[in-house]
Structures are given as C-alpha cells and as structure tokens.
Coordinates of C-alpha atoms in Angstrom, one line a residue:
X229 CA 143.0 68.4 163.8
X230 CA 143.1 70.5 166.9
X231 CA 139.6 69.6 167.9
X232 CA 140.5 65.9 167.6
X233 CA 143.5 66.4 169.9
X234 CA 141.4 68.4 172.3
X235 CA 138.7 65.6 172.3
X236 CA 141.3 62.9 172.8
X237 CA 142.9 64.9 175.7
X238 CA 139.4 65.4 177.3
X239 CA 138.6 61.7 177.0
X240 CA 141.9 60.7 178.5
X241 CA 141.5 63.2 181.3
X242 CA 138.1 61.8 182.1
X243 CA 139.3 58.3 182.0
X244 CA 142.2 59.1 184.4
X245 CA 139.8 61.0 186.7
X246 CA 137.5 57.9 186.8
X247 CA 140.5 55.7 187.4
X248 CA 141.7 57.8 190.3
X249 CA 138.2 57.9 191.9
X250 CA 138.1 54.1 191.7
X251 CA 141.7 53.5 192.8
X252 CA 140.9 51.5 196.0
X253 CA 138.3 49.3 194.3
X254 CA 140.5 47.9 191.5
X255 CA 143.5 47.3 193.8
X256 CA 141.3 45.5 196.3
X257 CA 139.8 43.3 193.5
X258 CA 143.2 42.6 192.0
X259 CA 144.4 41.4 195.3
X260 CA 141.3 39.2 195.8
X261 CA 141.8 37.7 192.3
X262 CA 145.4 36.8 193.1
X263 CA 144.7 33.3 194.2
X264 CA 142.5 32.4 191.3
X265 CA 144.9 34.0 188.9
X266 CA 148.2 32.5 190.0
X267 CA 147.7 29.6 192.4
X268 CA 145.8 26.5 191.3
X269 CA 143.7 24.8 193.9
X270 CA 145.5 21.8 195.3
X271 CA 143.9 18.3 195.1
X272 CA 141.9 17.6 198.2
X273 CA 143.5 14.9 200.4
X274 CA 147.0 15.5 199.0
X275 CA 148.4 15.3 202.5
X276 CA 146.0 12.7 203.9
X277 CA 147.7 10.1 206.1
X278 CA 148.9 7.0 204.3
X279 CA 147.1 3.8 205.4
X280 CA 149.4 1.0 206.1
X281 CA 148.4 -2.5 204.9
X282 CA 146.9 -4.9 207.3
X283 CA 149.5 -7.3 208.8
X284 CA 149.6 -10.6 210.5
X285 CA 152.9 -12.1 211.8
X286 CA 156.4 -10.8 211.9
X287 CA 156.8 -10.3 208.2
X288 CA 153.7 -8.1 207.9
X289 CA 154.7 -6.0 211.0
X290 CA 158.2 -5.5 209.5
X291 CA 156.8 -4.3 206.2
X292 CA 154.4 -1.9 208.0
X293 CA 157.3 -0.4 210.0
X294 CA 159.4 0.0 206.9
X295 CA 156.5 1.7 205.1
X296 CA 155.9 4.1 208.0
X297 CA 159.6 5.0 208.1
X298 CA 159.6 5.8 204.4
X299 CA 156.5 7.9 204.8
X300 CA 158.1 9.8 207.7
X301 CA 161.2 10.5 205.5
X302 CA 159.0 11.8 202.6
X303 CA 156.9 14.0 204.8
X304 CA 158.2 17.6 204.4
X305 CA 155.5 19.9 205.9
X306 CA 157.4 23.2 205.5
X307 CA 157.6 25.1 202.2
X308 CA 159.1 28.4 201.4
X309 CA 158.7 30.0 197.9
X310 CA 159.5 33.0 195.8
X311 CA 157.7 33.9 192.5
X312 CA 158.2 36.6 189.9
X313 CA 155.5 36.9 187.2
X314 CA 154.6 39.4 184.5
X315 CA 151.0 39.8 183.2
X316 CA 149.1 41.9 180.6
X317 CA 145.6 42.9 181.6
X318 CA 142.8 44.2 179.3
X319 CA 141.1 46.2 182.1
X320 CA 143.6 47.6 184.6
X321 CA 140.9 49.6 186.5
X322 CA 138.3 46.8 186.4
X323 CA 135.7 49.3 185.0
X324 CA 133.0 49.2 182.3
X325 CA 133.9 52.7 181.2
X326 CA 136.7 52.9 178.7
X327 CA 138.7 49.9 179.9
X328 CA 142.5 50.5 179.6
X329 CA 145.2 47.9 179.0
X330 CA 148.4 47.7 181.0
X331 CA 151.1 45.3 182.1
X332 CA 152.1 44.6 185.6
X333 CA 154.8 42.8 187.5
X334 CA 153.8 40.5 190.4
X335 CA 156.4 39.3 192.9
X336 CA 155.5 37.1 195.9
X337 CA 157.4 35.5 198.7
X338 CA 155.9 33.2 201.3
X339 CA 156.0 30.4 203.8
X340 CA 153.6 27.4 204.2
X341 CA 153.2 24.7 206.8
X342 CA 150.9 21.7 206.0
X343 CA 150.7 18.5 207.9
X344 CA 148.3 15.6 208.3
X345 CA 147.1 14.7 211.8
X346 CA 145.3 11.6 213.0
X347 CA 141.7 10.6 212.1
X348 CA 141.8 12.2 208.6
X349 CA 142.4 15.8 209.6
X350 CA 145.0 18.2 208.1
X351 CA 146.2 21.5 209.4
X352 CA 147.8 24.3 207.3
X353 CA 149.1 27.8 207.8
X354 CA 150.8 30.3 205.6
X355 CA 152.2 33.8 205.2
X356 CA 152.6 35.5 201.8
X357 CA 154.0 38.9 200.9
X358 CA 153.2 40.3 197.4
X359 CA 153.9 43.4 195.4
X360 CA 152.1 44.7 192.3
X361 CA 153.9 47.1 190.0
X362 CA 152.1 48.5 186.9
X363 CA 153.8 49.8 183.8
X364 CA 151.6 52.9 183.0
X365 CA 149.1 53.4 185.8
X366 CA 151.6 53.7 188.6
X367 CA 149.0 55.1 191.0
X368 CA 147.7 51.5 191.2
X369 CA 150.9 50.1 192.7
X370 CA 150.4 48.4 196.0
X371 CA 151.8 45.8 198.4
X372 CA 149.9 42.9 200.0
X373 CA 150.3 40.9 203.2
X374 CA 148.3 37.6 203.6
X375 CA 148.3 35.2 206.5
X376 CA 146.0 32.3 207.2
X377 CA 145.3 29.1 209.1
X378 CA 143.0 26.3 208.2
X379 CA 141.9 22.7 209.0
X380 CA 140.4 20.2 206.7
X381 CA 138.9 16.8 207.2
X382 CA 138.7 13.9 204.7
X383 CA 135.6 11.8 205.2
X384 CA 135.8 8.1 204.5
X385 CA 132.1 7.5 204.9
X386 CA 130.7 10.4 202.8
X387 CA 132.1 9.2 199.5
X388 CA 135.5 10.8 200.3
X389 CA 134.2 14.3 200.7
X390 CA 136.7 16.9 202.0
X391 CA 135.5 19.5 204.4
X392 CA 137.5 22.6 205.3
X393 CA 137.4 25.7 207.6
X394 CA 139.8 28.6 207.1
X395 CA 140.6 32.0 208.6
X396 CA 142.5 34.5 206.5
X397 CA 143.9 38.0 207.1
X398 CA 144.8 40.4 204.3
X399 CA 146.2 43.9 204.4
X400 CA 146.9 46.2 201.4
X401 CA 149.4 49.1 201.6
X402 CA 150.3 52.0 199.3
X403 CA 153.8 51.9 197.9
X404 CA 154.8 55.6 198.4
X405 CA 153.1 56.3 201.6
X406 CA 153.2 52.9 203.2
X407 CA 149.7 53.6 204.5
X408 CA 147.2 50.7 204.9
X409 CA 144.2 51.4 202.8
X410 CA 142.4 48.0 203.2
X411 CA 142.2 45.4 205.9
X412 CA 140.2 42.2 205.6
X413 CA 139.4 39.2 207.8
X414 CA 137.6 36.3 206.3
X415 CA 136.2 33.0 207.6
X416 CA 135.5 30.4 205.0
X417 CA 133.7 27.0 205.2
X418 CA 133.4 24.6 202.3
X419 CA 133.3 21.1 200.9
X420 CA 135.1 19.6 198.0
X421 CA 134.9 16.3 196.1
X422 CA 137.8 14.9 194.1
X423 CA 137.5 12.2 191.5
X424 CA 140.7 10.5 190.6
X425 CA 140.8 9.0 187.1
X426 CA 144.3 7.8 187.2
X427 CA 147.7 8.8 188.7
X428 CA 148.0 11.3 185.9
X429 CA 144.7 13.3 186.1
X430 CA 141.8 14.1 188.4
X431 CA 138.8 16.4 188.6
X432 CA 137.3 18.2 191.5
X433 CA 134.2 20.3 192.4
X434 CA 133.0 22.0 195.6
X435 CA 131.1 24.8 197.3
X436 CA 132.3 27.6 199.6
X437 CA 130.7 30.1 201.9
X438 CA 132.7 33.1 203.2
X439 CA 132.1 35.9 205.7
X440 CA 134.2 39.0 205.4
X441 CA 135.0 41.8 207.9
X442 CA 136.7 44.8 206.2
X443 CA 138.0 48.3 206.7
X444 CA 137.2 50.1 204.4
X445 CA 133.6 49.2 205.0
X446 CA 132.5 49.9 201.5
X447 CA 134.5 46.9 200.3
X448 CA 133.2 44.5 203.0
X449 CA 131.4 41.5 201.5
X450 CA 130.3 37.9 202.0
X451 CA 130.5 35.2 199.3
X452 CA 128.8 32.0 198.2
X453 CA 130.5 30.1 195.4
X454 CA 130.6 26.9 193.5
X455 CA 133.7 25.7 191.6
X456 CA 135.0 22.9 189.5
X457 CA 138.5 22.1 188.1
X458 CA 140.6 19.6 186.3
X459 CA 144.3 18.7 186.7
X460 CA 146.4 16.7 184.3
X461 CA 150.0 15.5 184.5
X462 CA 151.0 15.8 180.8
X463 CA 154.5 14.5 181.2
X464 CA 156.8 13.8 184.2
X465 CA 157.6 17.5 184.5
X466 CA 154.7 19.2 182.8
X467 CA 151.2 19.7 184.3
X468 CA 148.1 21.8 183.6
X469 CA 145.2 23.1 185.6
X470 CA 141.8 24.4 184.6
X471 CA 139.4 26.1 187.1
X472 CA 136.0 27.6 186.8
X473 CA 134.2 29.5 189.7
X474 CA 130.8 31.2 190.0
X475 CA 130.2 33.3 193.0
X476 CA 127.6 35.6 194.5
X477 CA 129.1 38.6 196.2
X478 CA 127.0 40.3 198.9
X479 CA 128.3 43.7 200.0
X480 CA 127.5 45.1 203.5
X481 CA 126.8 48.6 202.3
X482 CA 124.5 50.0 199.6
X483 CA 122.6 46.8 198.9
X484 CA 125.2 45.9 196.3
X485 CA 125.1 42.3 194.9
X486 CA 127.5 41.0 192.3
X487 CA 127.5 37.8 190.2
X488 CA 131.1 36.9 189.4
X489 CA 132.5 34.3 187.0
X490 CA 136.1 33.4 186.6
X491 CA 137.9 30.9 184.4
X492 CA 141.6 30.3 184.8
X493 CA 144.1 28.1 183.1
X494 CA 147.7 27.3 184.0
X495 CA 150.6 25.4 182.6
X496 CA 153.6 24.6 184.7
X497 CA 156.9 23.0 183.8
X498 CA 159.2 21.7 186.6
X499 CA 162.9 22.1 185.9
X500 CA 164.0 20.7 189.3
X501 CA 162.5 19.9 192.6
X502 CA 163.0 23.5 193.6
X503 CA 162.2 25.5 190.4
X504 CA 159.5 25.7 187.7
X505 CA 158.3 28.0 185.0
X506 CA 154.6 28.7 184.4
X507 CA 152.1 30.3 182.0
X508 CA 148.6 31.2 182.8
X509 CA 145.5 32.9 181.5
X510 CA 142.5 34.4 183.3
X511 CA 139.0 35.5 182.2
X512 CA 136.7 37.4 184.6
X513 CA 133.2 38.7 184.3
X514 CA 131.5 40.7 187.0
X515 CA 127.8 41.8 186.8
X516 CA 126.5 44.0 189.5
X517 CA 123.1 45.6 190.4
X518 CA 125.1 48.8 190.5
X519 CA 126.2 49.4 186.9
X520 CA 129.6 51.1 187.6
X521 CA 130.9 47.8 189.1
X522 CA 130.1 45.6 186.1
X523 CA 133.2 44.7 184.1
X524 CA 135.0 42.1 182.0
X525 CA 138.7 41.4 182.2
X526 CA 141.3 39.1 180.6
X527 CA 144.8 38.6 182.0
X528 CA 147.7 36.5 180.6
X529 CA 151.3 36.0 181.4
X530 CA 153.9 33.8 183.0
X531 CA 156.6 33.6 185.6
X532 CA 159.3 31.7 187.4
X533 CA 158.9 30.1 190.9
X534 CA 161.5 28.8 193.3
X535 CA 160.5 26.7 196.3
X536 CA 162.1 24.6 199.0
X537 CA 160.4 21.9 201.0
X538 CA 161.8 20.6 204.2

C-alpha cells in the first residue's frame, strides 16, 4: 500500500513539474482558442449597406427617403458587452503526457464598433478584456487584453465573396505579479463566402492567412487555415452555430509545424435584446512534428451575456 501511495505521489509530482515547465504554452494556447471556443463567426455582410429600391417619380422618391430614415434609425454601430462563463476541460495543460481535467471560469468585458461605409466596405474595431480562473491548477490563471481593427469588402461581382483584412493586438498578464508574459501582433487576410438558404439559416466557408509577431519568440507563428460553418435560427429567440477549422501553424523557431483541427458548437437563447444565455462545446486536436506539442482537448460549458447596442 505504501509503494502505491509513493508511486501515485511520484506520478503526481512529475505531472505537476511538467505542467509548470509548460505553463506559458497552455495559457497562450487557451487565449488563442478563446475566439473559436466562445465567439461564433458572424455572417459575412451582416452590416452591408441596404440597397434602396429604384424609384421614378415623387412616390418612389418618398418611399426611398422613408426607407433610408428607417435604416438610419436601426443602425446601432456601438456595442458593449459583459460575459461570464464556466467550462470543464479534459486537458488543462494541453499536453499529451498525463492530461489532467479541470474547470475554469472565464469572464470578459468589451466594446465593439462596426459600421458600413460606401461601396460595400465595412470597418470594425474592438477592445476586449478577459480573465481566466482555474479551479485546481491556479498557477495557470491569467488575464488577457485584446484590441483590433479591420476592414471588409463585399464583392457584388465575385459571387458575393467577402474579403477582409485585420490587425489584432493581444497581451497576456500573470494574475499575482501582473507581469506581461506574452505579447502578440497579428495581421490577417482572408476571404469568406456565405450561402443563405432562407431567413432562418445559412452556411459559410472561407480561407485565412495570418502573420504573427510575438514576444516570447518561441510562441511566434504564422497560420494558414480553411473553415466552414452553419448557423440556424431555431426559434425567434433560439439560435445555434457549428464551426469547423483546419489550420497549419508555422512557428518561427525550432522548425516546429503543427496541424490543428477544431470543431465548436454553440447554442444561444435570447431573453431580451440585452441578455442571453449560451451553452457550447469544443473539440481540439493538435498534431506537431515535435511530439510534446501534440494533444487532444475537449471543453464544454455555458454562460450568461449582457450587451447593449447604441
């Protein structure tokens, strides 16, 4: 019995030592997975300018003016939001060696601006603050700051293809020390095609290329990915999203190359215009030419979101 306890203690100690040695890596990856895990991709062209019907004569002009006024009243480009979610993860350290389960709390607060401009362009900008708090592995706790700006263009001649360019800044900070342990700048370029089946559901697919500039250098990488998703409005207040993404991750140092697959699903119920509750699941598989960075992970949970548009 004593040798069993000693063996268990030794294995636990080795697992914790491995976790501590990999602490920056899982926290960085958890932050990078935040968008895919909790924020479904919006439909392309959601904020495209509304085309007014052709008019001839006074009656047509009057209708056009009224339509324009109604569109101006509905346009609310600013959004502020707060979200509190709880998740369970099957692999808290994102490792292939003795994966450990844990639960974590994720709280985010942010601000977005999104507005269409003439000739099919749309601009957007956002700021998001997030905090991760783990139940058992408290050494993995961290805070995140995200800021970004982007422009997209809806092509009317290329079968309605949407093109986008975006810059994003991300900084990760330790909870106790407040020290910054990761800073990342990314520049992403991509294209997306949306197929609308009806007012209740649509599908989309696209490609993205991304350049990254990081400190720590060991985490710096560029990406090339393809993705596809499906959105359905099940009832007036209930909607669901499904998203699959396959990406090649090319690290600057060490010749490391990863193949990353993610599948995420979300269900959201809107109580009011400013509040909703959601449930989501996430599956991830990473395969690397450097064995220690290959892992599988499954997350599941739900949360409550409050938002205000104006």
